[in-house]
Each structure stands twice: as C-alpha cells, then as structure tokens.
XYZ file of C-alpha atoms in Angstrom:
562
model
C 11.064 7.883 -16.932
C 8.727 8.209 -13.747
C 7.005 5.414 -14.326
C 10.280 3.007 -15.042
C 11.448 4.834 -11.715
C 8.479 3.357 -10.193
C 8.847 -0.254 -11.658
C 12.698 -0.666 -11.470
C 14.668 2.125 -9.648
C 15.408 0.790 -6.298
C 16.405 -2.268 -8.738
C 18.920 -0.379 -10.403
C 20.038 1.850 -7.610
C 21.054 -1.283 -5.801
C 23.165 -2.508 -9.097
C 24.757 0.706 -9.320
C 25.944 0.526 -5.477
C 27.295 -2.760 -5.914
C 28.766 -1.655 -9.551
C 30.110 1.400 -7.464
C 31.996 -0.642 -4.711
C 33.490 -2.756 -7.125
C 34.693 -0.044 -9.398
C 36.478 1.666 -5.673
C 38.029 -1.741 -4.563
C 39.511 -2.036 -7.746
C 41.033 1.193 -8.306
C 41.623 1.255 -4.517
C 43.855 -1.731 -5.106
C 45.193 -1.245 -8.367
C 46.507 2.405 -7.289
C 47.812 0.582 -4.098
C 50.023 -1.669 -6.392
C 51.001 0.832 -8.568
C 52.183 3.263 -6.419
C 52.586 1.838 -2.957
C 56.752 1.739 -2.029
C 56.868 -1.285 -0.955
C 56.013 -2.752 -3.960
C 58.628 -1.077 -5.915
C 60.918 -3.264 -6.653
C 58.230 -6.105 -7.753
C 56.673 -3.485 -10.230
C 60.011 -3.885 -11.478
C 60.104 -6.833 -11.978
C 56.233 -7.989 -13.137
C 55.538 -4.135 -14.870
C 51.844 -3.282 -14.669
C 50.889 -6.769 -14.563
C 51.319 -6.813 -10.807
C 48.820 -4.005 -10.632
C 46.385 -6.139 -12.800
C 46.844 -9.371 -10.828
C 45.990 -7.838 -7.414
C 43.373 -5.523 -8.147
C 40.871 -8.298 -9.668
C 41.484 -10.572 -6.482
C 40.343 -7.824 -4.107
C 37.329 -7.764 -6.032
C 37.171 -11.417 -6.247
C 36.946 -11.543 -2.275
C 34.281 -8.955 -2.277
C 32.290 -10.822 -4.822
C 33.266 -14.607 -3.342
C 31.399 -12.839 -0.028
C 28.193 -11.899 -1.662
C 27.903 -15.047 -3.965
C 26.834 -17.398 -1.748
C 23.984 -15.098 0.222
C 21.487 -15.164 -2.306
C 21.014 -18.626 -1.943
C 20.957 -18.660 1.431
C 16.716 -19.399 1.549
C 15.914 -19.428 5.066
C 18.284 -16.537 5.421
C 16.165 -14.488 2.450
C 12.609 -15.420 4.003
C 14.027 -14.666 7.629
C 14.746 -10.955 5.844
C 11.664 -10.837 4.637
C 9.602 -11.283 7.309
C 11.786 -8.436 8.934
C 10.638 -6.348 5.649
C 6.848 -6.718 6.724
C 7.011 -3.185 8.055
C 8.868 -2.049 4.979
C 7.614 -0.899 1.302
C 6.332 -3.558 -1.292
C 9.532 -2.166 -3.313
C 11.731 -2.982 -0.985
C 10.493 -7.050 0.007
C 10.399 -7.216 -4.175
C 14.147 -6.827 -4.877
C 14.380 -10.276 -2.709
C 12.355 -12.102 -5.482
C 15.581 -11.132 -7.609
C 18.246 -13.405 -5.669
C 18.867 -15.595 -8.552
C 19.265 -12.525 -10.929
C 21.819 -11.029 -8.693
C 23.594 -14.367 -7.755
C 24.104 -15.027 -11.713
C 25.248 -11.014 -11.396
C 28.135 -11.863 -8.586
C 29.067 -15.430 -11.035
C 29.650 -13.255 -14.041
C 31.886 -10.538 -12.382
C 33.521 -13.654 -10.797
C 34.073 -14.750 -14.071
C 35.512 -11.474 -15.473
C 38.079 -10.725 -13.076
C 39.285 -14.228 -12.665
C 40.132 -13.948 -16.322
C 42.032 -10.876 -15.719
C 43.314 -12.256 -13.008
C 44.609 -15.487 -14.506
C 45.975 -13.470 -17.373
C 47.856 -11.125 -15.595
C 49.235 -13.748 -13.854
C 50.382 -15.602 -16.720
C 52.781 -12.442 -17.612
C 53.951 -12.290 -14.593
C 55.079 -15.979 -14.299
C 57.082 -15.057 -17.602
C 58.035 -11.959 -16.077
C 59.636 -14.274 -13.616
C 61.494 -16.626 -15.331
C 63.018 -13.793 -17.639
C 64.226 -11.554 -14.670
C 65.868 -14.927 -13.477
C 67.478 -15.823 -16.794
C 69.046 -12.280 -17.140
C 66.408 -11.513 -20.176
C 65.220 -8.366 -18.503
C 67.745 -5.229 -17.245
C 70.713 -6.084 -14.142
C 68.130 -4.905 -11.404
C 65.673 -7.439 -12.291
C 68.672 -9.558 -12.216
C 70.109 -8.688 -9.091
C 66.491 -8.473 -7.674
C 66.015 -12.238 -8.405
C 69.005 -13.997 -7.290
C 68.740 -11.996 -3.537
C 68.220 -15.090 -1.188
C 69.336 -16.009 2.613
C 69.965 -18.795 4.303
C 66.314 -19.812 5.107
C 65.412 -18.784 1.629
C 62.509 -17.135 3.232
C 63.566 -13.476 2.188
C 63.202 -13.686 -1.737
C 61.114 -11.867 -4.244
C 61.680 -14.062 -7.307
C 59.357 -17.474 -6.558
C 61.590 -19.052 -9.438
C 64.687 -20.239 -7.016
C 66.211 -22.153 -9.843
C 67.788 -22.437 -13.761
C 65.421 -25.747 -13.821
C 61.910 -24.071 -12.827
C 59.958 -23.638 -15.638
C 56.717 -21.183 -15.844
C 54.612 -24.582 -16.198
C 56.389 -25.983 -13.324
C 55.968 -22.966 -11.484
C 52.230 -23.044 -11.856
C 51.333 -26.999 -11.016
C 54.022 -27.330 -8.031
C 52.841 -24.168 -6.129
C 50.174 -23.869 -3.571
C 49.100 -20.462 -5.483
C 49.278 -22.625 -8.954
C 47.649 -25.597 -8.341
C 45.224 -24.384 -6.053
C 43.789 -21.302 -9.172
C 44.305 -24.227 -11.500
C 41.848 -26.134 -9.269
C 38.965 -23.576 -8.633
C 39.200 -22.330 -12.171
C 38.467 -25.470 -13.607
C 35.411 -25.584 -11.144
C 34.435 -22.349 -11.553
C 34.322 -23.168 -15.731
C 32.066 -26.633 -14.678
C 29.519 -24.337 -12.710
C 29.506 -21.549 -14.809
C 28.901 -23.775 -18.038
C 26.692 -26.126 -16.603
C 24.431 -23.493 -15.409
C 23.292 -22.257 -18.768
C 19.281 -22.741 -19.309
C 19.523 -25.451 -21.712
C 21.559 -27.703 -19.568
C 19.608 -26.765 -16.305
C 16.530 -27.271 -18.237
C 17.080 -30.568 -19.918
C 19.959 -31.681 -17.457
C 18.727 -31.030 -13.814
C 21.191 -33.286 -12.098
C 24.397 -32.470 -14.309
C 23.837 -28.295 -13.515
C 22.968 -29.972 -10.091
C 26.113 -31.850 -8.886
C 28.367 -30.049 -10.887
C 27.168 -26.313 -8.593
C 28.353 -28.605 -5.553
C 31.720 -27.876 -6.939
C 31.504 -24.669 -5.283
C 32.877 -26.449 -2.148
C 36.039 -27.238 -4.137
C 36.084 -23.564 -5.484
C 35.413 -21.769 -1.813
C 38.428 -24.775 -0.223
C 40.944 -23.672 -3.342
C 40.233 -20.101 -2.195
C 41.142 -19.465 0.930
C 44.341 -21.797 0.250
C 45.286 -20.247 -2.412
C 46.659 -16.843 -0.929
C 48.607 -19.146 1.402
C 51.158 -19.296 -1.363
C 52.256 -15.516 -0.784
C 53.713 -15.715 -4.504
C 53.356 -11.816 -4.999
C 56.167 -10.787 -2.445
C 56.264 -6.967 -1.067
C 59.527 -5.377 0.812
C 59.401 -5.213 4.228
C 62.161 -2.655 4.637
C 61.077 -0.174 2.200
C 60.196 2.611 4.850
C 62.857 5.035 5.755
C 65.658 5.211 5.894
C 65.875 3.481 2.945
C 66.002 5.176 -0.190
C 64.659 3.966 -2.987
C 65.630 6.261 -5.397
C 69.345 5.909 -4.652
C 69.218 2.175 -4.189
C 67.724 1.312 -6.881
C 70.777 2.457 -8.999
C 73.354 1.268 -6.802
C 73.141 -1.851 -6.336
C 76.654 -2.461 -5.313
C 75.841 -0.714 -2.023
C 73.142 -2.578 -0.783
C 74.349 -3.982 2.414
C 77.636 -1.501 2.603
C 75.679 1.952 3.055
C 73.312 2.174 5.786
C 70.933 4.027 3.734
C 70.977 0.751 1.233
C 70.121 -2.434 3.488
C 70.001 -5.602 1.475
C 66.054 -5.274 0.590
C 64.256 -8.318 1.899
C 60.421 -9.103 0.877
C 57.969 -11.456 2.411
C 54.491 -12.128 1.332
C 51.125 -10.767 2.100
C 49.133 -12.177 4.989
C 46.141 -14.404 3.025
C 43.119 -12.493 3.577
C 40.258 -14.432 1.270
C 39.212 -16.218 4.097
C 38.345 -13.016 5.864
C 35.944 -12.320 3.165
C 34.145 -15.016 2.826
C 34.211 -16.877 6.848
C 31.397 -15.189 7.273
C 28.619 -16.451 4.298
C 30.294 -19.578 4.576
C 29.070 -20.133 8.395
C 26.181 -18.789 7.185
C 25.454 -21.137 4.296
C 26.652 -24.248 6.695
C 24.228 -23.370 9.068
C 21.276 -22.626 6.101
C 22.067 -26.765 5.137
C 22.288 -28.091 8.986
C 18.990 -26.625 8.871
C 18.038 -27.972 5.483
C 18.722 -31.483 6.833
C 17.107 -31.569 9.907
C 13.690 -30.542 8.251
C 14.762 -33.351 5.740
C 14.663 -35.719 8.477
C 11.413 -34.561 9.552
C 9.034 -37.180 8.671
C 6.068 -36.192 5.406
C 2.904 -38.757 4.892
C 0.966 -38.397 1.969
C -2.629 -37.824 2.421
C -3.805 -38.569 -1.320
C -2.254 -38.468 -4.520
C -3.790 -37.954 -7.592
C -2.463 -38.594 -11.150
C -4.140 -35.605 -12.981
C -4.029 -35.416 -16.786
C -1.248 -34.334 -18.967
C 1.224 -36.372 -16.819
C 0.893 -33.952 -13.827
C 1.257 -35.531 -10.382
C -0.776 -33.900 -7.600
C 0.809 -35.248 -4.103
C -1.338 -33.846 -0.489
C 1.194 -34.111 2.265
C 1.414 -33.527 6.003
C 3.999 -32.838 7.839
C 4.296 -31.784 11.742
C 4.628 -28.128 12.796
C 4.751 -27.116 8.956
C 3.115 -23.790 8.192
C 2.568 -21.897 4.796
C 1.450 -18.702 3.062
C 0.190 -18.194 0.119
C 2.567 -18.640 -3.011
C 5.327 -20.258 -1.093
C 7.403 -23.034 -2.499
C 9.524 -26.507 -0.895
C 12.162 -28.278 -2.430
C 11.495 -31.832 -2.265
C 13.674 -34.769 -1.926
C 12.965 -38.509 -2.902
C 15.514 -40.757 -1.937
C 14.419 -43.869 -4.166
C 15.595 -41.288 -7.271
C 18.269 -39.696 -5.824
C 19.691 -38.733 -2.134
C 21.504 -35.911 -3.228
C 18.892 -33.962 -5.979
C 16.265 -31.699 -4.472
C 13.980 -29.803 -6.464
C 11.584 -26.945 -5.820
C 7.562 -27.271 -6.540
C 5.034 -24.092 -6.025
C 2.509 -25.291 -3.342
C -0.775 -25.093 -4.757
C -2.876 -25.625 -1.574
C -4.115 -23.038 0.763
C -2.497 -22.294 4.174
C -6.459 -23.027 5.557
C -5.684 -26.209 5.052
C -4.215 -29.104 7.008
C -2.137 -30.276 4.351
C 0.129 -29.188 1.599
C 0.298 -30.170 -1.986
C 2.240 -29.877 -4.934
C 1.528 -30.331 -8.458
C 4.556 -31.895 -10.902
C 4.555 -32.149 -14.066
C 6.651 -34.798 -16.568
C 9.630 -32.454 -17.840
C 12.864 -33.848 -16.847
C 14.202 -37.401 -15.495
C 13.219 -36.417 -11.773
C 9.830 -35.898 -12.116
C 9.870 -38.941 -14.495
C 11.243 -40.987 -12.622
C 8.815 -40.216 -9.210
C 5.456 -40.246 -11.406
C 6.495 -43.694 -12.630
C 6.808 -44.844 -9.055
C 3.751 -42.941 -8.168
C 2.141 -45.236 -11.333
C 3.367 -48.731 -9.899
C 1.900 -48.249 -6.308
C -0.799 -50.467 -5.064
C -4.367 -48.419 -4.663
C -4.168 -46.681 -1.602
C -0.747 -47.311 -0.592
C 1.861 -43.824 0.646
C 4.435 -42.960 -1.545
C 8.133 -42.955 -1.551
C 10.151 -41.443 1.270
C 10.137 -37.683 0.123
C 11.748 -35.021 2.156
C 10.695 -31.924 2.348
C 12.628 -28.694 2.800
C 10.703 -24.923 3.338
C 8.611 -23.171 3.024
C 10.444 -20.490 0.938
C 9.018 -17.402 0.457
C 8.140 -15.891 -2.916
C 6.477 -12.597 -4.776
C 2.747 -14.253 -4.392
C 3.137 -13.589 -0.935
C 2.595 -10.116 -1.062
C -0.757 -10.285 -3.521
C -2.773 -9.389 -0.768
C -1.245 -6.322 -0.027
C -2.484 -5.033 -3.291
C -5.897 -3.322 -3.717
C -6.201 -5.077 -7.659
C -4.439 -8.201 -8.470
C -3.353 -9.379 -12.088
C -1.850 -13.216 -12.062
C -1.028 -14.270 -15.099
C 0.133 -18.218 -15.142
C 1.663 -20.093 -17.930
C 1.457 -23.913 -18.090
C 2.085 -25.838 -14.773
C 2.891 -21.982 -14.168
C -0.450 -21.487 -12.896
C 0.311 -23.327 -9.454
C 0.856 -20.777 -7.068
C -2.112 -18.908 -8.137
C -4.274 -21.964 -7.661
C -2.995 -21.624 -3.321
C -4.164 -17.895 -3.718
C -7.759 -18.391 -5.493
C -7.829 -21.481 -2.955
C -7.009 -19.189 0.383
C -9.599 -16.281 -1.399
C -12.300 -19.004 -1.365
C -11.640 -19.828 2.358
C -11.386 -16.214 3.306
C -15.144 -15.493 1.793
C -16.231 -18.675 3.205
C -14.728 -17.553 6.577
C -15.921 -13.666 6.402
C -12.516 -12.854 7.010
C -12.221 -9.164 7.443
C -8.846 -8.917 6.858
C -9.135 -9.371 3.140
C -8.154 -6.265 1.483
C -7.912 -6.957 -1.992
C -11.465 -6.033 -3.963
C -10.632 -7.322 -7.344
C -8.254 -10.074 -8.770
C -7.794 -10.561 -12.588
C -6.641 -13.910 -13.600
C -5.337 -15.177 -16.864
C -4.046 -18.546 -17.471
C -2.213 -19.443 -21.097
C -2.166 -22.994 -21.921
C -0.812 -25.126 -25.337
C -3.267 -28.128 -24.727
C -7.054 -28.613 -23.201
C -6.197 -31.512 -21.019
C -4.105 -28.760 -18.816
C -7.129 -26.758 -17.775
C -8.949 -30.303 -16.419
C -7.128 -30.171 -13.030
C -7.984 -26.669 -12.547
C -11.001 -26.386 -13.871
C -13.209 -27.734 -10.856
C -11.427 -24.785 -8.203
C -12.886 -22.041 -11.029
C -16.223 -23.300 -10.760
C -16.379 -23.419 -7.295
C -15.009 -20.057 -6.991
C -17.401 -18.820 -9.936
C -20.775 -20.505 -7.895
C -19.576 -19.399 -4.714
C -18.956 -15.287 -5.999
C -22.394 -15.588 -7.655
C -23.928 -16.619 -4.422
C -22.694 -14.277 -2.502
C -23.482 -11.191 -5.206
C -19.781 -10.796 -6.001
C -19.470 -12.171 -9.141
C -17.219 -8.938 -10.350
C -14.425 -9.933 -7.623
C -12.908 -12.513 -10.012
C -12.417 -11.839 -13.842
C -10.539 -14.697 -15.111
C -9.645 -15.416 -19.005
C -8.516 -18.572 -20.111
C -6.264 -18.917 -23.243
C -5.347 -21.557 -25.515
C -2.656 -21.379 -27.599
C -2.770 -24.947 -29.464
C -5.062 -26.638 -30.865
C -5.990 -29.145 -33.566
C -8.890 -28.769 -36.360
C -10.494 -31.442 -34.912
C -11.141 -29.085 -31.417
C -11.870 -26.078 -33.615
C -14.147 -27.970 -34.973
C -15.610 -29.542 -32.157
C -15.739 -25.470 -30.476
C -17.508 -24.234 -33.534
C -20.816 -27.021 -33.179
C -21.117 -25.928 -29.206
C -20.588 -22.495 -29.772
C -24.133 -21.463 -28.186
C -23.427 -23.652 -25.028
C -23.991 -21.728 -22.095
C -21.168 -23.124 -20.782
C -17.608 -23.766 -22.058
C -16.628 -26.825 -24.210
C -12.910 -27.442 -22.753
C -13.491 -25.950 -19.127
C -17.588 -26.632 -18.803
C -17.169 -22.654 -17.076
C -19.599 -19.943 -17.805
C -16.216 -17.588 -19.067
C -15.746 -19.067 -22.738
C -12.026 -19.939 -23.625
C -10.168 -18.077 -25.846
C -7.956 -18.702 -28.614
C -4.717 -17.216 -29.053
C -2.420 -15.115 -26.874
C -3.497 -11.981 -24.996
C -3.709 -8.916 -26.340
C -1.816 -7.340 -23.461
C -2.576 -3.825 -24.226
C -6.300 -4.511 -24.476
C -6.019 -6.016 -20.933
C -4.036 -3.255 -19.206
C -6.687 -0.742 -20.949
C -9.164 -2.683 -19.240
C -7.994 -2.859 -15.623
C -6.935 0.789 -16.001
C -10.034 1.649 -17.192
C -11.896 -0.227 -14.090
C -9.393 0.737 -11.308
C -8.653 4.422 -12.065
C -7.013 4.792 -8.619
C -5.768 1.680 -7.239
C -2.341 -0.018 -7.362
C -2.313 -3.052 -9.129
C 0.076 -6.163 -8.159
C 0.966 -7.489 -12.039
C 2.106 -11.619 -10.829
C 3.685 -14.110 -12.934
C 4.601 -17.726 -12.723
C 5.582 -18.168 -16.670
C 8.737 -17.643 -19.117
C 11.531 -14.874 -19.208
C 9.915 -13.914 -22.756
C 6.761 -13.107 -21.600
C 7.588 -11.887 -18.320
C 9.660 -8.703 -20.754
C 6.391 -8.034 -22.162
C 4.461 -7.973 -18.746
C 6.934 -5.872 -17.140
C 7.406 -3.262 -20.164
C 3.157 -3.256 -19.660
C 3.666 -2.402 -15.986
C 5.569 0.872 -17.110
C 3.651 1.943 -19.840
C 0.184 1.987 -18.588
C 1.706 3.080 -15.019
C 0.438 6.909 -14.777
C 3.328 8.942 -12.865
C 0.475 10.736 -10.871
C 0.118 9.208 -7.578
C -4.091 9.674 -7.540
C -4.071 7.699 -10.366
C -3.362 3.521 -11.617
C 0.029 2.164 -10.707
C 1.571 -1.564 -11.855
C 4.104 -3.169 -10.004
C 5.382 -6.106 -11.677
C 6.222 -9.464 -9.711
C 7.758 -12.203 -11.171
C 8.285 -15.785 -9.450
C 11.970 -16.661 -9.692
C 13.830 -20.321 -8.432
C-alpha cells in the first residue's frame, strides 16, 4: 500500500475530489428539485423525473467547464513552469491531461444520458397532464395561461403538439438534439482504432465541439422546466393545492404563475472558453511564424528525419510540436517528439510511415529535387512533457518502444553536450536505457548517437554512466542465422556497438533487481515513450520494487501521453 501511495496517490486523491464534487452538485441539485417549494407544482406534474433532469445538467456545467482545460497546451506548460518549485508528484499529474479529459467526456456522456432520458418522461409527462390522462391538478395546472402566454407551466400550449413536435420545434429540443448528436460523433470517433488508423476523421469530427459548446449555452435559453414565482408566503401550498376552485378568489390562493430559470451554462463554461480562444489565437500566430529546413534525411524503415529553424524558438529536453503542412491539409496538425537537443540551433523531428499524414509528407519529402526546402510546415510549441523532469532524478530508466525512442534520443543528445561542456549542473549519475524494436533497420538511425555516446563515456573514464540494452523482438532465420556466424565479433552485428543486442522482451523483474541492486538509495525516474500494455507492466514494476523506507530505492513512473 505505501509504495502504490508513493506511485499513484496524489493521482487518485485528485479523482476522488473531482468524484466528490460531482457526487455534492448532484445531490445538491437533485434535493433542490425534490424538495424546493417552488417547484411543487412541476413535481406534480413531471414526478421524480424533474429531479433527474436537473440534477445531471448541473453536473453537466461543472464537467462542460473542466473539459476543455486539459487541452489547453500552452495553458498546461505555463502551469508547469509555475510547478518548478513544487514536488516531482505534483508537475507529474499534468502528464495525465488526456487521461482526465477522456475522464470529464465519459461523465459527460453518463449524465447526458440521464439527462436525455429523464427528459423524455417528462415530455410524456407533458402531453398526458394536457390531455387529462393524469389527475384534475395536473389538469388544471396545464391549461393556466394569460394573455401574453408568458405565465405557463405546461410547454405543450396545444391539443395538436405532439412530444416529437415538442422536441424538434423548441430551442431546448433542437438545440440537445444538436449537441447530442455531436457529442455521439466525438465520443465515437475518438476510440483508439479510429484515432489510430483514421487521424483526420477523430480529427475534424473533435472540431464538433464548437457545435456542442454553441448548442449549450442556447439550450437553457428555452426555460422549458418552469418554477413558480409566487410560491413564497402567503401562499399556501398545502391548501391550494386541493382547492383549486379558489385560486384567484382567496387571497391566500393567487392564481400560481411560473416562469423559467435564468440560463446559467454559459456561466460555467465563459471562462475555459476565453481561455481555449486565446490558447488557438496563440496557436496561429506561431503558425504563421516562418520554419526553414536545415536538412532532411530519409532514414530507413520509412522514417523521415526533418532539422528545422525557426526564430526565437526554444526547447527542453523531451518536449514535443504539433506540426502543420499545408500541401496535405490546412486544418490537420499533428504532434512529433523532438529528438534534438536544446544545445542545438535547430530542432528536429523524426516521423515515421503510419497513417495518411505522414504518408502523404514523406512522399513529398521523396519527390524533392536534391537540396531543395520542404513544404510549408507550421509549427506550433514547444509542449512540455514527463522527459522534462529526467534530470531531476539521481538514476534514470527510459525505456522506448519503436519510433518511441525519440524523446530519449534529445536527452542522450543534451547528456552528450553537457559532458562535452563540463556542465556542472548535471545531477543525474546514472541513466539506464532500453530500447525494444520488431525490425533491425529501426536501430540504424540511432545507432551512430550510441556510439558516440559509448566512445565519448570511455574517454572520459565514465563508461558506467550509460547502461543501455537493446532488444529485438522480430526476426527472421535468416538474421538468426546470420547472428549465430558473428557471434565472437567484438562488436554487434545489427548495431556495430560494443553492448550485444538481445533477443526477446525484457525480463522486467531482472532489470528492476538490477538497478535496485546498484542504486540502493537513490530515486529512480522509470520514463516511457511506448504502448498502454507495456506501460501497466512498467508502472506495476515501479510499485513493487519501490521500498516504503525513505533511505532506501524509490520508482516513480513517467509515461509520455498526446
């Protein structure tokens, strides 16, 4: 328990608050509905369903508020650069954004269904109080109007409105037909297999959520759930109720008269939505910020490296950009890990061939004349990310999978410049590395920065600063073949390094053991660029082989998230 504490509990103390303050709006508001007077006499009519309506929209607006912050970049790397002074725990829970954005959606998504359905019953609630179906109150209740027909609590004003009607001629009906239909598009289109395989369609279909925020803050304007506006003393509800041939004739019984709520959504959410406006004015002016390329390099296995410069751009270590090529698309941005060091008077980026973006810009990249720049690309960032804090960790692990391995490639890159430089700020005295790979022809592009980082720790007479293990998890009879004749090489048949490349996957354990073993006091920064599946098996590493006694080895797991 003390070492999941450790790991995760400012993680799940955060969930719980947010849990908690949606668990006391609701009741807040269902209680409210349920026993507030001046919504007596449209209990009677809708039953608990009123209750159940209202209660999920004030949680709605709390949730509609938060929804939009975690994606708010600049905002989230403005806060953590505010969090410098802060605990490691504290900057981490940032690296969780998209966790807790998908969090908000599916709450969203929850209460709008109870919302809808409540709503439903009510609408048939309506039409049978007007019809007569229901008791003589509900009746009477109904058929109350004045002259401006502004007074009512029955929205259904006539024998020829139907429920259907009712819901696609209102402002409150069409507008929750509207951003339920977009919320369905964004919440369907966001699954990983379509994001994966079908960038743009998860991509244009989330700019619905300008449709979805616009039906919001209408849709309260329709003021369809009506409260009584006379229900204080003197009037008695108790008597009234019964009597309805008095109402008007005893001063204790005024005719009741109901008006609706004043739309509040838009107090909710005015403020993220500012917010967000200004975090794209922003976006676009940096996109109108001219990038040259400095080189670009077609590396194998279809991965595009692209060196760019751009005025008055600065980076740390780990960081990513969203990038923007107009030739493909003006409207589709995606983000890239930087792989370069911020030593360096450029940036680059390393993209490989997995979708019809990246495609589509290598293919260009293909048909250019020798030496010629590239396609307009816009560039948006930097963004900050976990790898920025792996220098505020005694012991490092980084652990890359695939094209995964990019942001580790800026941090070996800046470690190089700092021991090239003397710099005495360094503070980290050890760094584990561990790249997983399904094919040789990955390892090519990174190969040369390992040798130059192996010759230059041998040089100086650190050659125990960097342990790095390379794994290979396909390969062909042919290569095991081909592995098995150089087998006394001194140096490495895929990578031509002196550290030999294995076969197979990690044996975690074995590798915690080992760092535990070597760092019996430090606290180690456990990094990964890689997939959910094996970032559940890093992180349930990080809390087993974490000892609870502060003298002794401590994991904190960091994961990169987009």
């Amino acid at each position: 328990m003390g070492n999941w504490i450790i790991n995760h509990g400012l993680t799940y103390f955060i969930l719980v608050v947010w849990m908690a303050i949606n668990i006391f709006i609701f009741v807040w508001f269902y209680f409210l509905y349920d026993l507030g007077d001046q919504f007596f006499y449209t209990r009677h009519l809708l039953g608990s369903a009123l209750a159940w309506a209202r209660a999920p929209a004030a949680v709605l607006n709390f949730n509609c508020l938060l929804i939009l912050l975690p994606v708010c970049r600049n905002l989230l790397s403005l806060v953590r650069g505010s969090f410098v002074c802060c605990g490691r725990t504290m900057r981490k829970q940032l690296d969780k954004n998209i966790s807790f954005h998908k969090l908000v959606a599916y709450m969203i998504g929850l209460m709008t269904a109870v919302h809808i359905i409540a709503h439903l019953l009510n609408v048939e609630r309506y039409y049978n109080s007007w019809h007569g179906e229901n008791d003589t109150l509900s009746m009477a209740l109904s058929r109350l109007n004045d002259s401006g027909n502004t007074t009512y609590l029955n929205p259904i004003r006539s024998t020829t409105t139907t429920p259907n009607l009712l819901v696609f001629t209102t402002i409150a009906g069409i507008t929750g037909v509207i951003i339920t239909l977009a919320f369905i598009l964004m919440i369907t289109s966001s699954m990983e297999v379509i994001r994966r395989s079908y960038f743009e369609v998860f991509w244009f279909t989330h700019h619905l959520f300008i449709v979805f925020f616009a039906g919001l803050v209408i849709h309260g304007a329709g003021r369809i759930v009506r409260s009584q506006t006379n229900a204080n003393p003197p009037y008695n509800i108790t008597f009234c109720k019964d009597h309805i041939e008095d109402w008007g004739k005893k001063t204790m019984c005024p005719v009741p008269q109901f008006a609706g709520g004043f739309p509040q959504t838009w107090m909710w959410v005015i403020g993220p939505m500012v917010l967000y406006v200004c975090e794209r004015l922003l976006r676009f002016i940096r996109y109108i910020q001219a990038v040259k390329y400095r080189k670009i390099v077609i590396r194998p296995s279809k991965v595009l490296e692209l060196q760019l410069v751009k005025n008055g751009f600065k980076m740390d270590v780990g960081q990513y950009v969203f990038l923007n090529c107009p030739a493909i698309s003006q409207l589709e941005w995606h983000p890239f890990t930087m792989t370069s060091a911020p030593e360096e008077d450029f940036f680059s980026v390393h993209i490989r061939s997995v979708g019809d973006w990246t495609q589509k810009l290598i293919s260009i990249v293909e048909q250019l004349p020798e030496g010629a720049q590239g396609p307009k690309m816009g560039v948006d960032g930097p963004f900050g990310t976990a790898s920025e804090d792996v220098f505020d960790y005694e012991v490092a692990m980084l652990v890359g999978a695939g094209i995964g391995v990019t942001p580790f490639a800026s941090i070996l890159k800046s470690i190089w410049y700092k021991f090239k430089d003397s710099n005495p700020e360094l503070r980290t005295r050890k760094i584990y590395f561990y790249w997983l790979c399904r094919e040789t022809h990955a390892f090519e592009w990174f190969a040369d920065l390992l040798q130059v980082l192996e010759r230059e720790m041998e040089e100086r007479g650190m050659g125990d600063f960097l342990t790095y293990k390379l794994f290979l998890t396909g390969w062909d009879q042919s290569h095991a073949t081909h592995v098995m004749v150089h087998a006394d090489a001194d140096t490495d048949v895929v990578t031509g390094l002196k550290q030999k490349t294995n076969y197979g996957r990690p044996n975690w354990d074995n590798e915690f053991e080992q760092v535990c073993k070597e760092n019996p006091t430090s606290v180690v920064g456990t990094f990964l660029c890689g997939p959910v599946v094996l970032a559940t098996v890093l992180s349930k590493k990080c809390v087993k082989y974490t000892d609870v006694d502060p003298r002794k080895t401590k994991f904190y797991f960091n994961k990169e998230n987009f």
